[in-house]
Amino acid sequence: MQPTKTLVLAAAFAGLAISGAAAEWPEKPVTIIVPWSAGGSTDQVTRVIAGELSDALGQEFVVVNQPGASGSIGTKGALDADKDGYTWTAGAAQDLGSYGVLGMLETRIEDWNLFLDVANVSVVGVNADAPYEDFGQLIEAMKASPGQIAVATAGISSAGHNAIEKIKNAAGIDYKHVTYDGGNPAVISTVSGETEVTTQLAAEQAEMIRGGRIRPLAVLSESALELDGYGSIPPVTNWLADFKAVPNYFGIWTPKGVPDEVVAKMSEAWSTRIANSDKLKSYAANRGAQFAPFSGDDAQARVMPAIQAFSWLMFDAGKAQNSPEELGIPRP
Amino acid sequence: MAKADFVTSIVVILLGLGALVQSLRMPRFEHLQVDPYTVPGIVPAILGAVLSVMGAILLVRSILRGGWQIKATGFGGLIFNPATGRLAVGLALTLGYAAGLVGRLPYWLATAVFVFLFVTVYEWSATDNSRRRVMSLATALVLAAVVAVVVTMVFQLVFLVRLP
Amino acid sequence: MLEGLQLFADGLLGFATPQSIFNVLWATLLGILVGMMPGLTATLGIALMTTLTFKMAPGDAILILICMYVGAIYGGSRSAILLNIPGTPASAATTLDGYPLARSGEAGKAMAIATSGSVMGSIIGMLLLATIAPVLANFALEFGAFEFFWLAVFGIIISGHLTSLKDPLKGWIAGFLGLLAAMVGQEGIHAYQRFTFGYIELGGGLGLLPALIGAFGFAEILVVMTQPSYQLVKSKVGSVIPSPAEVFRYSRTIVRSGIIGTIMGIIPGVGEDMGAWASYAAARRASKEKARFGSGSIEGLMAAETGNNAAVPGAIIPVLTLAVPGSAPAAVLLAAMFIHGVRPGPLIMIESPAFVYEVVAMILLATIAILIFGLMLTRPLLLVLRVPRERLMPIIFVLCTIGAFSIASRVFDIWVMLFFGVIGYAMRRMDYPMAPLVLGLVLGGILDKSLRRGLVLTDGNLTEFFVRPISAVIWIASLIVILYSVGPVRRLFGRLAGGPTVDDKGAGSG
């Protein structure tokens, strides 16, 4: 009797396995690999997206965190997975496009189907007790004592580091770079006074700005940032007229080579569901991000400026292993 | 324990020194003008040094307690020891499953085979009563089926894990 | 204060619906099961439930997540007591006294004590959360690079000392091996690959959870299977409900552990595991029966379990008032709050004070649920001890394997689990404790980055590390623990204290 039972169960399982081949995508849960730890800015927005997609496509979208090596380990997982549309990954397009240049992963931005959700901007914020009332005063102070003012970022090649490096080039200043494990710890260090300045994303500073713990001096963009519950943060171009700011797009993506049907269905979900998602819109407004539901060629064109700027910044600083030129990234 | 301490202290010292040497050879990124206090080798070098010192203290202590003496029976006794035999069986079963079967066979099948073998191997040798052996085989079979099905179902359907 | 009480009552009444009560029950039960299984941790459970509760109303979703959190931290104690395998890292200290109690036939009592400890810990943490959250939150900001560095050192020193009382040197060696193992992989400042020897998978480092599952779970399986005969334990029946008198007897331990656990929870990045260790250490120092610690002390078990559960509300304090997570599971909870449009942060007491008290009410409900399930599940769980090892161990190993794998769906993590299992087995045979090794893996990254960050901030001036007030307290405490374990120094302390039985009187009075 017992062996029969086992056989029946075995047959049932075999059936389960075979039925996985055909049918319409998605007919089993879809995995989105977040290559950063749970709770970070990529994780948060991706969980909003996963919830909306689960609803729209009638299958669970499961978020799996695989942090490590600036997101390249999790991204590699998605790159190496079966091209069946059941494995996606998420993050900032600027990172995805520059892994090749930095020698972390052999991939180019054109190898991916991009589905963008929000664009984040960096904000220069200082401790509420710091003496700098506007961005001009901060630049003066940095010029007066080069390399003495501590700037907190989420680490080398993070959005915050990228921002302060651009300011350094544009204003001719020098600073003391202090790195933290992520955007939030960097912001906290400025709140507690361990560092004086942070240049992390608006999303990561939003609560502290609203709470009066951080004074925002400028946003790295060409127009002012309106933050719910605070007001307007002036653009950096008020002080550095020829500063070129490019938005940093976030989204989910899967490698090219997945069935056309997957891309078509996702594009449809993107233009009907995500583009009208109140949850994503209010999330973005809350966190000081721009709502950016783009996909396809439009998305490819939008992410390129940030990849160009960052890749060449790294290459010119001698921190890149491969020339952006050879990887099809023209100098901006 | 003095002998175990003697052996492990040498391992710890070598490990600590190895880490120290490796750390000192880590890049300092001078050409990138990085802050010298952020170079990657600082902390592992300190840890390696501390480990070597602690290993040295342990080494001295174990020598004072006579741990360096090698008894002739020591080695043979270790190999032909029933505990070593049981360890070898345990390792063969577990490593064979986790490093061999999982990922090659369908997950549920690998798990069923492992549970069945594990129970059978240990219970077979525990008795020579054939009736008991049959009972044990039957139990192993049921247990294997139940564990394979329940674990597969729970992790696949409840925790939404894509099984290896 | 009175207004707070009113808001708390409103919050509690708001959850007095059949739907909410049903949610509390299933979420807590699932949390306990997740906590019991090696490999499934509170962090994983909350992350999973965040996705599954996405469509629910914010209040319901956050209620479920908090029940999951409290349940999982509590659930880890079950496997720690019954199998000597901590279900989550938070229960590593619970094994020290819980498992010896179970082996001497007192598993029922041990589980009852753990339940009452967890419940009391939750309640103390909850009261602190409700009364002085804003003040406590600012305390978290006092911890900078220097304090984190010393805290990591202190963690290794006390856990090495406590898990290897006869020979702390070996505990510290295990701890430093853990710290060194944490150096493997890409480091956090220059993204340089340390000790990877060209092996790509090592770039992500050795995962904490696979290491934990291996060092405790797999190693324990090997230990059990290599014993010639294994006596099944006959547990005494009738002792599964904690007697109020017994709980009252340890009221000092409970209150102390509750406060220490909450404080450890508040400190960002230091979580439930340190809550348990620090409470355990403090309980041992203050105890009249030090000798029993590590071989089945009720007091020690109570301290560890009170400490880790008190850290849960503790970790939620900075989540609510600063939007800074106090521990890894709390980080996911914070993310879930953002996703549901709740805005924790410095403004919360002004913008939506009601939400703070709703969270307090949620913790209370989860606590009541663990009490109910704790008492109900004790008897069925005792059956685990009656299963022969030949049948129990393969099941546990299957769970260890799938647990290691499911953290990040990586086969490499199974290899890490196996590696730490074999090493852990060998080290245990040579009397090295495993808990400091695992704690070293947790704290290695903090130690590394804090030291370098501190040096950058002060341009290499070491005095800052020693003179800042909180730093000074922590390094002096670490030094005392080290000196105390050196024989001659201990005798000196003993003479100063004027007591003949040096080991029992302690260095505190010296």
GROMACS .gro file of C-alpha atoms in nm, chain C residues 80-81 99 113 182 199 202 240 249 274 302 316 322 390 429 448 472 503:
model
   18
  576ALA     CA    1   1.716   2.628   2.019
  577ILE     CA    2   1.577   2.450   2.325
  595TYR     CA    3   1.927   2.283   2.547
  609ILE     CA    4   1.027   2.993   3.083
  678ALA     CA    5   3.344   3.837   0.749
  695TYR     CA    6   3.642   3.289  -0.711
  698LEU     CA    7   3.301   3.460  -0.290
  736VAL     CA    8   0.453   2.329   3.074
  745ARG     CA    9   1.128   3.524   4.146
  770MET     CA   10   2.304   4.141   2.069
  798MET     CA   11   1.500   3.387   3.095
  812ILE     CA   12   1.082   4.971   1.611
  818LEU     CA   13   1.368   5.861   1.290
  886GLU     CA   14   1.771   0.831   1.278
  925ARG     CA   15   3.511   1.853   1.907
  944ASP     CA   16   3.574   4.703   0.950
  968ALA     CA   17   3.479   5.493   2.691
  999ASP     CA   18   3.459   3.302   4.099
   0.00000   0.00000   0.00000
